[in-house]
CSV table of C-alpha atoms in Angstrom, one decimal:
chain,number,residue,atom,x,y,z
W,19,MET,CA,-4.8,-36.2,37.7
W,20,ILE,CA,-3.5,-33.0,36.3
W,21,LYS,CA,-2.5,-31.9,39.8
W,22,LEU,CA,-0.6,-35.1,40.2
W,23,TYR,CA,1.2,-34.6,36.9
W,24,PHE,CA,2.3,-31.1,38.0
W,25,LYS,CA,3.5,-32.4,41.4
W,26,GLN,CA,5.6,-35.0,39.6
W,27,ALA,CA,6.9,-32.3,37.2
W,28,PHE,CA,8.0,-30.2,40.2
W,29,PHE,CA,9.7,-33.2,41.7
W,30,GLN,CA,11.6,-33.8,38.4
W,31,LEU,CA,12.7,-30.1,38.4
W,32,ARG,CA,14.0,-30.4,42.0
W,33,GLU,CA,15.8,-33.7,41.3
W,34,ASN,CA,17.7,-32.3,38.3
W,35,ARG,CA,18.3,-28.8,39.5
W,36,LEU,CA,21.3,-27.9,37.4
W,37,ILE,CA,19.8,-29.1,34.2
W,38,SER,CA,16.4,-27.6,35.0
W,39,LEU,CA,18.0,-24.2,35.8
W,40,VAL,CA,20.1,-24.2,32.6
W,41,SER,CA,17.0,-25.2,30.6
W,42,ILE,CA,14.9,-22.5,32.1
W,43,ILE,CA,17.5,-19.8,31.6
W,44,GLY,CA,18.1,-21.0,28.0
W,45,THR,CA,14.4,-20.9,27.2
W,46,ALA,CA,14.0,-17.6,28.9
W,47,LEU,CA,16.9,-16.0,27.0
W,48,ALA,CA,15.4,-17.3,23.7
W,49,ILE,CA,12.1,-15.8,24.5
W,50,CYS,CA,13.8,-12.6,25.8
W,51,MET,CA,15.8,-12.1,22.6
W,52,ILE,CA,12.9,-12.6,20.2
W,53,MET,CA,10.7,-10.3,22.3
W,54,VAL,CA,13.2,-7.5,22.5
W,55,ILE,CA,13.8,-7.6,18.7
W,56,VAL,CA,10.1,-7.6,17.9
W,57,LEU,CA,9.2,-5.0,20.7
W,58,VAL,CA,11.7,-2.6,19.2
W,59,LEU,CA,9.9,-2.9,15.8
W,60,GLU,CA,6.5,-2.8,17.4
W,61,VAL,CA,7.2,0.4,19.4
W,62,ARG,CA,8.1,2.1,16.1
W,63,ILE,CA,5.3,0.7,14.0
W,64,THR,CA,2.1,0.0,16.0
W,65,ASP,CA,-0.4,2.6,17.1
W,66,CYS,CA,0.4,4.4,20.3
W,67,VAL,CA,-0.4,7.9,21.8
W,68,PRO,CA,-0.1,10.4,20.2
W,69,GLU,CA,0.4,8.4,16.9
W,70,VAL,CA,-2.8,6.4,17.3
W,71,ASN,CA,-3.5,6.3,13.5
W,72,ARG,CA,-0.2,4.8,12.3
W,73,SER,CA,-2.0,1.8,10.8
W,74,ARG,CA,-4.1,4.0,8.5
W,75,SER,CA,-1.5,6.7,7.7
W,76,LEU,CA,0.8,7.2,4.7
W,77,TYR,CA,4.1,9.2,5.0
W,78,MET,CA,6.1,11.3,2.7
W,79,LYS,CA,9.6,11.6,4.2
W,80,ALA,CA,11.4,13.1,1.3
W,81,MET,CA,11.3,13.5,-2.5
W,82,SER,CA,13.6,13.8,-5.4
W,83,ILE,CA,14.0,16.2,-8.3
W,84,HIS,CA,16.0,16.2,-11.5
W,85,GLN,CA,16.1,17.6,-15.0
W,86,LYS,CA,13.3,16.5,-17.3
W,87,GLY,CA,14.3,13.6,-19.5
W,88,ASP,CA,17.2,12.6,-17.2
W,89,THR,CA,17.3,8.8,-17.2
W,90,SER,CA,20.2,8.5,-14.8
W,91,ASP,CA,19.8,8.2,-11.1
W,92,ASN,CA,21.2,11.7,-10.5
W,93,SER,CA,18.9,13.8,-8.4
W,94,SER,CA,18.5,16.2,-5.6
W,95,ASN,CA,16.9,14.6,-2.6
W,96,GLY,CA,15.3,16.2,0.4
W,97,CYS,CA,12.1,17.5,1.9
W,98,MET,CA,9.4,19.3,-0.1
W,99,SER,CA,8.5,23.0,-0.3
W,100,LEU,CA,5.2,24.3,1.0
W,101,THR,CA,4.0,24.7,-2.6
W,102,VAL,CA,4.5,21.0,-3.4
W,103,ALA,CA,2.9,20.1,0.0
W,104,LYS,CA,-0.2,22.1,-0.9
W,105,GLU,CA,-0.6,21.4,-4.6
W,106,CYS,CA,0.4,17.7,-4.5
W,107,PHE,CA,-0.9,16.6,-1.1
W,108,LYS,CA,-3.3,19.1,0.5
W,109,ALA,CA,-5.3,18.9,-2.7
W,110,LEU,CA,-6.0,15.1,-2.2
W,111,THR,CA,-9.7,14.2,-2.0
W,112,VAL,CA,-9.5,10.5,-1.2
W,113,PRO,CA,-8.0,10.6,2.3
W,114,GLU,CA,-9.7,11.9,5.5
W,115,THR,CA,-7.1,14.6,5.9
W,116,VAL,CA,-3.5,15.6,5.3
W,117,THR,CA,-1.1,17.5,7.6
W,118,ILE,CA,2.0,19.4,6.6
W,119,VAL,CA,4.9,19.2,9.1
W,120,SER,CA,8.3,20.8,9.3
W,121,THR,CA,11.4,18.6,9.7
W,122,GLY,CA,11.8,19.9,13.2
W,123,GLY,CA,14.4,22.0,14.8
W,124,ARG,CA,15.3,23.9,18.0
W,125,MET,CA,14.2,27.2,19.4
W,126,ARG,CA,15.0,29.4,22.4
W,127,ILE,CA,11.9,29.8,24.5
W,128,SER,CA,11.8,32.2,27.4
W,129,VAL,CA,9.4,34.1,29.7
W,130,PRO,CA,9.8,37.9,29.5
W,131,ALA,CA,12.3,38.8,32.2
W,132,GLY,CA,12.3,35.1,33.3
W,133,LYS,CA,13.6,31.7,32.5
W,134,THR,CA,15.1,30.6,29.2
W,135,MET,CA,15.5,27.2,27.7
W,136,THR,CA,16.2,25.4,24.4
W,137,VAL,CA,13.4,23.2,23.1
W,138,ASP,CA,12.7,20.9,20.1
W,139,ASN,CA,10.0,22.4,17.9
W,140,LEU,CA,7.7,21.5,15.1
W,141,GLU,CA,6.0,23.9,12.7
W,142,THR,CA,2.7,22.6,11.4
W,143,ASP,CA,-1.0,23.3,10.6
W,144,ASP,CA,-4.3,22.8,12.3
W,145,THR,CA,-5.0,19.4,10.8
W,146,PHE,CA,-1.9,18.1,12.7
W,147,TRP,CA,-4.1,17.8,15.7
W,148,LYS,CA,-6.6,15.6,13.8
W,149,VAL,CA,-4.0,13.2,12.5
W,150,PHE,CA,-2.3,12.8,15.9
W,151,SER,CA,-4.1,12.5,19.3
W,152,PHE,CA,-2.4,14.4,22.1
W,153,ASP,CA,-3.4,14.4,25.7
W,154,PHE,CA,-4.2,18.1,26.5
W,155,ILE,CA,-3.7,18.9,30.2
W,156,ALA,CA,-4.9,22.5,29.6
W,157,GLY,CA,-6.3,24.5,26.8
W,158,LYS,CA,-6.6,23.3,23.2
W,159,PRO,CA,-4.7,23.3,19.9
W,160,PHE,CA,-4.4,26.3,17.6
W,161,THR,CA,-7.3,26.6,15.1
W,162,ALA,CA,-7.5,26.7,11.3
W,163,ALA,CA,-7.9,30.4,11.5
W,164,ASP,CA,-4.8,30.7,13.7
W,165,SER,CA,-2.8,28.6,11.3
W,166,GLU,CA,-4.0,30.3,8.1
W,167,SER,CA,-3.4,33.8,9.6
W,168,GLY,CA,-0.1,32.9,11.0
W,169,LEU,CA,-1.1,34.1,14.5
W,170,PRO,CA,1.7,33.6,17.1
W,171,LYS,CA,0.0,30.8,19.0
W,172,VAL,CA,1.9,27.9,20.6
W,173,VAL,CA,1.2,24.5,22.2
W,174,ILE,CA,3.8,23.5,24.8
W,175,SER,CA,4.6,20.3,26.6
W,176,ALA,CA,4.0,19.8,30.4
W,177,SER,CA,7.7,19.8,31.2
W,178,VAL,CA,8.3,23.0,29.3
W,179,ALA,CA,5.4,24.6,31.2
W,180,ARG,CA,6.7,23.5,34.6
W,181,ASN,CA,10.2,24.7,33.7
W,182,LEU,CA,9.1,28.1,32.6
W,183,PHE,CA,6.1,28.8,34.9
W,184,GLY,CA,6.3,26.2,37.7
W,185,THR,CA,2.9,24.9,36.7
W,186,VAL,CA,1.0,23.3,33.8
W,187,GLU,CA,-1.6,26.1,34.0
W,188,ALA,CA,0.1,28.2,31.4
W,189,VAL,CA,-2.8,28.9,28.9
W,190,GLY,CA,-3.0,32.5,28.0
W,191,ARG,CA,0.5,33.3,29.2
W,192,THR,CA,3.1,34.9,26.9
W,193,VAL,CA,6.4,33.2,25.9
W,194,GLN,CA,9.1,34.4,23.6
W,195,LEU,CA,10.3,32.2,20.8
W,196,ASN,CA,13.5,33.5,19.3
W,197,LEU,CA,12.5,36.9,20.8
W,198,ALA,CA,9.1,36.9,19.2
W,199,ASP,CA,6.0,36.9,21.5
W,200,TYR,CA,3.7,33.9,21.4
W,201,THR,CA,0.6,33.1,23.3
W,202,VAL,CA,0.2,29.7,24.9
W,203,VAL,CA,-3.1,28.1,23.8
W,204,GLY,CA,-2.5,24.6,25.1
W,205,VAL,CA,-0.4,22.3,27.3
W,206,VAL,CA,0.0,18.6,26.4
W,207,LYS,CA,1.6,15.7,28.2
W,208,ASP,CA,5.2,15.1,27.2
W,209,VAL,CA,5.7,13.2,24.0
W,210,SER,CA,8.3,10.4,23.6
W,211,LYS,CA,11.0,10.8,21.0
W,212,LEU,CA,9.9,7.4,19.7
W,213,ALA,CA,6.9,9.2,18.2
W,214,VAL,CA,9.1,10.4,15.4
W,215,SER,CA,6.4,11.9,13.2
W,216,SER,CA,4.8,14.1,16.0
W,217,TYR,CA,7.5,14.5,18.7
W,218,ALA,CA,8.4,18.0,19.8
W,219,GLN,CA,8.3,20.1,23.0
W,220,ILE,CA,6.5,23.0,21.4
W,221,TRP,CA,4.3,23.2,18.3
W,222,ILE,CA,3.5,26.4,16.3
W,223,PRO,CA,1.8,27.3,13.0
W,224,PHE,CA,4.3,27.3,10.2
W,225,ASN,CA,2.7,30.5,8.8
W,226,SER,CA,3.9,32.4,11.9
W,227,THR,CA,7.6,32.1,10.9
W,228,GLU,CA,9.7,32.5,7.8
W,229,ILE,CA,10.0,28.7,7.2
W,230,ALA,CA,7.2,28.7,4.5
W,231,ARG,CA,9.3,30.9,2.3
W,232,LYS,CA,12.4,28.7,2.4
W,233,CYS,CA,12.4,26.9,-0.9
W,234,TRP,CA,14.7,26.2,-3.9
W,235,TYR,CA,15.1,24.3,-7.1
W,236,ASP,CA,12.0,25.5,-9.0
W,237,ASN,CA,10.2,26.3,-5.8
W,238,ALA,CA,10.0,22.5,-5.2
W,239,MET,CA,12.5,21.6,-2.5
W,240,GLY,CA,12.0,22.9,1.0
W,241,THR,CA,11.7,21.8,4.7
W,242,PHE,CA,8.4,20.0,4.9
W,243,ARG,CA,7.0,16.5,5.1
W,244,VAL,CA,3.4,15.3,4.9
W,245,VAL,CA,1.3,12.7,6.7
W,246,ILE,CA,-1.8,11.4,5.0
W,247,LEU,CA,-4.6,10.0,7.1
W,248,ALA,CA,-6.8,7.6,5.2
W,249,HIS,CA,-10.3,6.5,6.2
W,250,SER,CA,-8.9,2.9,6.2
W,251,GLU,CA,-6.0,0.9,4.9
W,252,LYS,CA,-8.2,-0.1,1.9
W,253,ASP,CA,-7.9,3.4,0.6
W,254,PHE,CA,-4.1,3.3,0.3
W,255,PRO,CA,-4.0,2.2,-3.4
W,256,ALA,CA,-6.6,4.9,-4.4
W,257,ILE,CA,-4.6,7.6,-2.5
W,258,ARG,CA,-1.3,6.6,-4.2
W,259,GLU,CA,-3.1,6.8,-7.6
W,260,GLU,CA,-4.3,10.3,-6.8
W,261,VAL,CA,-0.9,11.3,-5.5
W,262,GLU,CA,0.6,10.2,-8.8
W,263,ARG,CA,-1.9,12.2,-10.8
W,264,LEU,CA,-1.2,15.4,-8.8
W,265,ARG,CA,2.5,14.8,-9.2
W,266,GLN,CA,2.2,14.7,-13.0
W,267,LYS,CA,0.0,17.7,-13.0
W,268,PHE,CA,2.6,19.6,-10.9
W,269,ASN,CA,5.4,18.5,-13.2
W,270,ASP,CA,3.5,19.8,-16.2
W,271,GLY,CA,3.8,23.2,-14.8
W,272,LEU,CA,7.6,23.0,-14.4
W,273,GLN,CA,9.7,24.1,-17.3
W,274,ASP,CA,13.0,22.2,-17.0
W,275,SER,CA,12.7,19.8,-14.0
W,276,GLU,CA,10.4,17.2,-12.5
W,277,ILE,CA,9.7,15.8,-9.1
W,278,PHE,CA,9.4,12.1,-8.2
W,279,TYR,CA,8.8,10.2,-5.0
W,280,ARG,CA,10.7,6.8,-5.2
W,281,GLY,CA,7.7,4.7,-4.4
W,282,GLN,CA,6.2,6.9,-1.7
W,283,PRO,CA,3.9,7.6,0.1
W,284,ASP,CA,4.9,4.8,2.5
W,285,ASP,CA,3.0,2.8,5.0
W,286,ARG,CA,4.5,2.8,8.5
W,287,PHE,CA,6.9,-0.1,8.0
W,288,SER,CA,8.4,1.4,4.8
W,289,PHE,CA,8.6,4.8,6.4
W,290,ILE,CA,10.7,3.6,9.2
W,291,PHE,CA,13.2,1.8,6.9
W,292,ARG,CA,13.4,4.3,4.1
W,293,HIS,CA,16.6,6.2,3.5
W,294,TRP,CA,16.6,9.4,1.5
W,295,GLY,CA,17.5,9.2,-2.2
W,296,ARG,CA,17.1,5.4,-2.4
W,297,GLU,CA,14.5,3.0,-3.7
W,298,LEU,CA,13.1,1.0,-0.8
W,299,GLN,CA,12.8,-2.8,-1.2
W,300,ALA,CA,10.1,-3.5,1.3
W,301,LYS,CA,10.2,-7.2,0.8
W,302,GLU,CA,13.9,-7.3,1.4
W,303,ALA,CA,13.4,-5.4,4.7
W,304,TYR,CA,10.8,-7.8,5.8
W,305,LEU,CA,12.9,-10.8,4.9
W,306,HIS,CA,16.0,-9.3,6.7
W,307,TYR,CA,14.0,-8.8,9.8
W,308,LEU,CA,12.4,-12.3,9.6
W,309,LEU,CA,15.9,-13.9,9.1
W,310,VAL,CA,17.2,-12.1,12.3
W,311,ILE,CA,14.2,-13.4,14.3
W,312,VAL,CA,14.6,-17.0,13.0
W,313,ILE,CA,18.4,-17.1,13.8
W,314,LEU,CA,17.8,-15.7,17.3
W,315,LEU,CA,15.2,-18.4,17.9
W,316,LEU,CA,16.9,-21.4,16.3
W,317,VAL,CA,20.4,-21.1,17.8
W,318,PRO,CA,19.3,-21.3,21.5
W,319,ALA,CA,16.4,-23.6,20.6
W,320,ILE,CA,18.7,-26.2,19.1
W,321,ASN,CA,20.9,-26.2,22.2
W,322,LEU,CA,17.9,-26.5,24.4
W,323,SER,CA,16.5,-29.4,22.3
W,324,SER,CA,19.8,-31.2,22.6
W,325,MET,CA,19.8,-30.8,26.4
W,326,THR,CA,16.2,-32.0,26.7
W,327,LEU,CA,16.9,-35.0,24.5
W,328,SER,CA,19.9,-35.9,26.6
W,329,ARG,CA,17.8,-35.6,29.8
W,330,MET,CA,15.1,-37.9,28.4
W,331,ARG,CA,17.7,-40.5,27.4
W,332,LYS,CA,18.9,-40.7,31.0
W,333,ARG,CA,15.4,-41.3,32.1
W,334,MET,CA,14.9,-44.5,29.9
W,335,SER,CA,15.3,-46.7,32.9
W,336,GLU,CA,12.7,-44.7,34.9
W,337,ILE,CA,10.3,-45.1,31.9
W,338,GLY,CA,11.0,-48.8,31.9
W,339,VAL,CA,10.1,-49.1,35.6
W,340,ARG,CA,6.9,-47.2,35.2
W,341,LYS,CA,6.0,-49.3,32.2
W,342,ALA,CA,6.7,-52.4,34.2
W,343,PHE,CA,4.2,-51.2,36.8
W,344,GLY,CA,1.5,-50.7,34.2
W,345,ALA,CA,1.9,-47.2,32.9
W,346,THR,CA,0.6,-46.8,29.4
W,347,ALA,CA,2.2,-44.9,26.5
W,348,ASN,CA,-0.4,-42.1,26.8
W,349,VAL,CA,0.3,-41.7,30.6
W,350,LEU,CA,4.0,-41.5,30.0
W,351,LEU,CA,3.6,-38.9,27.2
W,352,ARG,CA,1.2,-36.8,29.2
W,353,GLN,CA,3.7,-36.7,32.0
W,354,VAL,CA,6.5,-35.6,29.7
W,355,PHE,CA,4.1,-32.9,28.3
W,356,TYR,CA,3.3,-31.5,31.7
W,357,GLU,CA,6.9,-31.5,32.7
W,358,ASN,CA,7.9,-29.5,29.7
W,359,LEU,CA,4.9,-27.2,29.9
W,360,LEU,CA,5.8,-26.4,33.5
W,361,LEU,CA,9.4,-25.7,32.5
W,362,THR,CA,8.4,-23.5,29.6
W,363,LEU,CA,5.9,-21.6,31.7
W,364,ILE,CA,8.5,-20.7,34.3
W,365,ALA,CA,11.0,-19.9,31.5
W,366,GLY,CA,8.4,-17.8,29.7
W,367,ALA,CA,7.6,-15.7,32.7
W,368,VAL,CA,11.3,-15.2,33.4
W,369,GLY,CA,11.9,-14.4,29.7
W,370,MET,CA,9.1,-11.8,29.6
W,371,LEU,CA,10.6,-10.1,32.7
W,372,PHE,CA,14.0,-10.2,31.1
W,373,SER,CA,12.7,-8.7,27.8
W,374,TYR,CA,11.0,-5.8,29.6
W,375,ALA,CA,14.0,-5.2,31.8
W,376,CYS,CA,16.3,-5.1,28.8
W,377,THR,CA,14.0,-2.8,26.9
W,378,PHE,CA,13.9,-0.3,29.7
W,379,LEU,CA,17.6,-0.6,30.7
W,380,LEU,CA,18.9,-0.5,27.1
W,381,ASN,CA,16.3,2.1,26.1
W,382,ASP,CA,18.7,4.6,24.5
W,383,PHE,CA,20.8,1.9,22.8
W,384,LEU,CA,17.8,0.1,21.3
W,385,PHE,CA,15.8,3.2,20.2
W,386,SER,CA,18.5,5.8,19.4
W,387,ASN,CA,18.7,6.6,15.6
W,388,SER,CA,19.7,9.4,13.3
W,389,GLU,CA,16.4,11.1,13.6
W,390,ASN,CA,16.2,11.4,17.4
W,391,ARG,CA,19.8,11.3,18.5
W,392,ALA,CA,20.2,15.1,18.6
W,393,GLN,CA,16.8,15.8,20.2
W,394,ILE,CA,16.5,17.0,23.7
W,395,GLY,CA,13.5,14.9,24.9
W,396,GLU,CA,13.3,11.4,26.4
W,397,THR,CA,12.8,8.1,24.6
W,398,SER,CA,10.2,7.2,27.2
W,399,LEU,CA,8.2,4.0,26.9
W,400,SER,CA,4.5,3.7,27.8
W,401,ALA,CA,2.5,0.6,28.6
W,402,ASP,CA,0.6,0.7,25.3
W,403,MET,CA,3.9,0.6,23.5
W,404,LEU,CA,5.2,-2.5,25.2
W,405,PHE,CA,2.2,-4.7,26.0
W,406,SER,CA,2.1,-7.3,23.2
W,407,PRO,CA,0.6,-10.6,24.4
W,408,TRP,CA,0.7,-12.1,20.9
W,409,ILE,CA,4.5,-11.7,20.6
W,410,PHE,CA,5.1,-13.4,23.9
W,411,LEU,CA,2.6,-16.2,23.0
W,412,ALA,CA,4.2,-16.9,19.7
W,413,ALA,CA,7.7,-17.1,21.2
W,414,PHE,CA,6.4,-19.2,24.1
W,415,ILE,CA,4.6,-21.7,21.8
W,416,PHE,CA,7.7,-22.0,19.6
W,417,CYS,CA,9.9,-22.9,22.5
W,418,LEU,CA,7.3,-25.2,24.0
W,419,LEU,CA,7.0,-27.1,20.7
W,420,LEU,CA,10.8,-27.5,20.4
W,421,ASN,CA,11.1,-28.7,24.0
W,422,LEU,CA,8.1,-31.1,23.5
W,423,LEU,CA,9.5,-32.6,20.3
W,424,SER,CA,12.9,-33.1,21.8
W,425,ALA,CA,11.4,-34.8,24.9
W,426,CYS,CA,8.4,-36.6,23.5
W,427,ILE,CA,10.1,-38.4,20.6
W,428,PRO,CA,12.5,-40.4,22.9
W,429,ALA,CA,9.7,-40.8,25.5
W,430,TRP,CA,7.4,-42.2,22.7
W,431,ARG,CA,10.1,-44.5,21.5
W,432,ALA,CA,10.8,-45.7,25.1
W,433,SER,CA,7.1,-46.3,25.7
W,434,ARG,CA,7.1,-48.8,22.8
W,435,MET,CA,10.3,-50.5,23.7
W,436,ASN,CA,10.7,-53.8,25.3
W,437,ILE,CA,10.7,-53.3,29.1
W,438,THR,CA,14.1,-55.0,29.5
W,439,ASP,CA,15.7,-52.8,26.8
W,440,ALA,CA,14.2,-49.6,28.5
W,441,LEU,CA,15.5,-50.7,31.9
W,442,ASN,CA,19.0,-51.2,30.4
W,443,GLN,CA,18.8,-47.9,28.4
W,444,ARG,CA,19.3,-49.7,25.1
């Protein structure tokens, strides 16, 4: 019986080709729009290599400092010094670990008497490799001893290794970073710029450069951020409480100024939407995003529902004929259901293909932001970033329900009408 329903549904699609095509494209575009919007957010928020621990990480993007007793909103805003990073975050006992990371920059890397290129770099510590999960092609990360001693060790990406040496087998070789000799200890797969907390093309210990000594304003402001890896999300409140205690302890040691974090450390969503020097209203950000999604769904959905309703009204006489030959209300409603299910299935498949095509073709437009615009690498997308069956399923079910409501209501009314009225489309 189901096979017969689908055959009849295909026949109806062929009989009304223009309306069917417009309905399919309209439903596909509705699904495509919602998926693109949500995929853009998902790529930036959900766990993906190398940021596989986003869901249990807290972030400190920036901090503020002002004079003690200042009740105005005047403050200096920016990254923290190494002193603050160590005393206020490395000293945490609740989380699994904490990594200190520079804000990133560029360096000239070269092979002695060989090729030279400019690369994006990060300066960090050994726990960086515990918070983030990189795919090592060769070698291994620099160790805690390397980091503490400031030994000139470097991890490079595969593309940098191929550019400089013609191969990824670069472990043990010497490169020059701003004319200083460094030994390659590891080679990793290239990282997408979408991994904003861990992206670089080379990674070195911050103790191997002068960056650790760059600080100002009571030795509190500097060029570092921190990422806190919790054992689980349940530990977030306890971590924030400990962060606040350490902040107050640090402020007690300052004579004229005090630091504050404006609601940080943040979970991943808040981290993405936070701007320096402002209080973040996370609920407003969520509502704003939800409103955009609802508008993108409702506008095409209403048009599709009107089209489906008009199509069903034109079929009143057909329903009357079928009813005259003994078709029950349940049979008629099942037929309408399978017709709309088939139409939405086709549109869903087309919409999903559209969404992935748009995401890839408009990659730079969708994912370019102030943090990665000036970086050299690629905003490449991997399968684990894009594959989200729940998003597609939610958009598909929403469109199916709207199409069913707009089709089943007039079909239900027609199935209960007098046969003569249905035949005359009254």
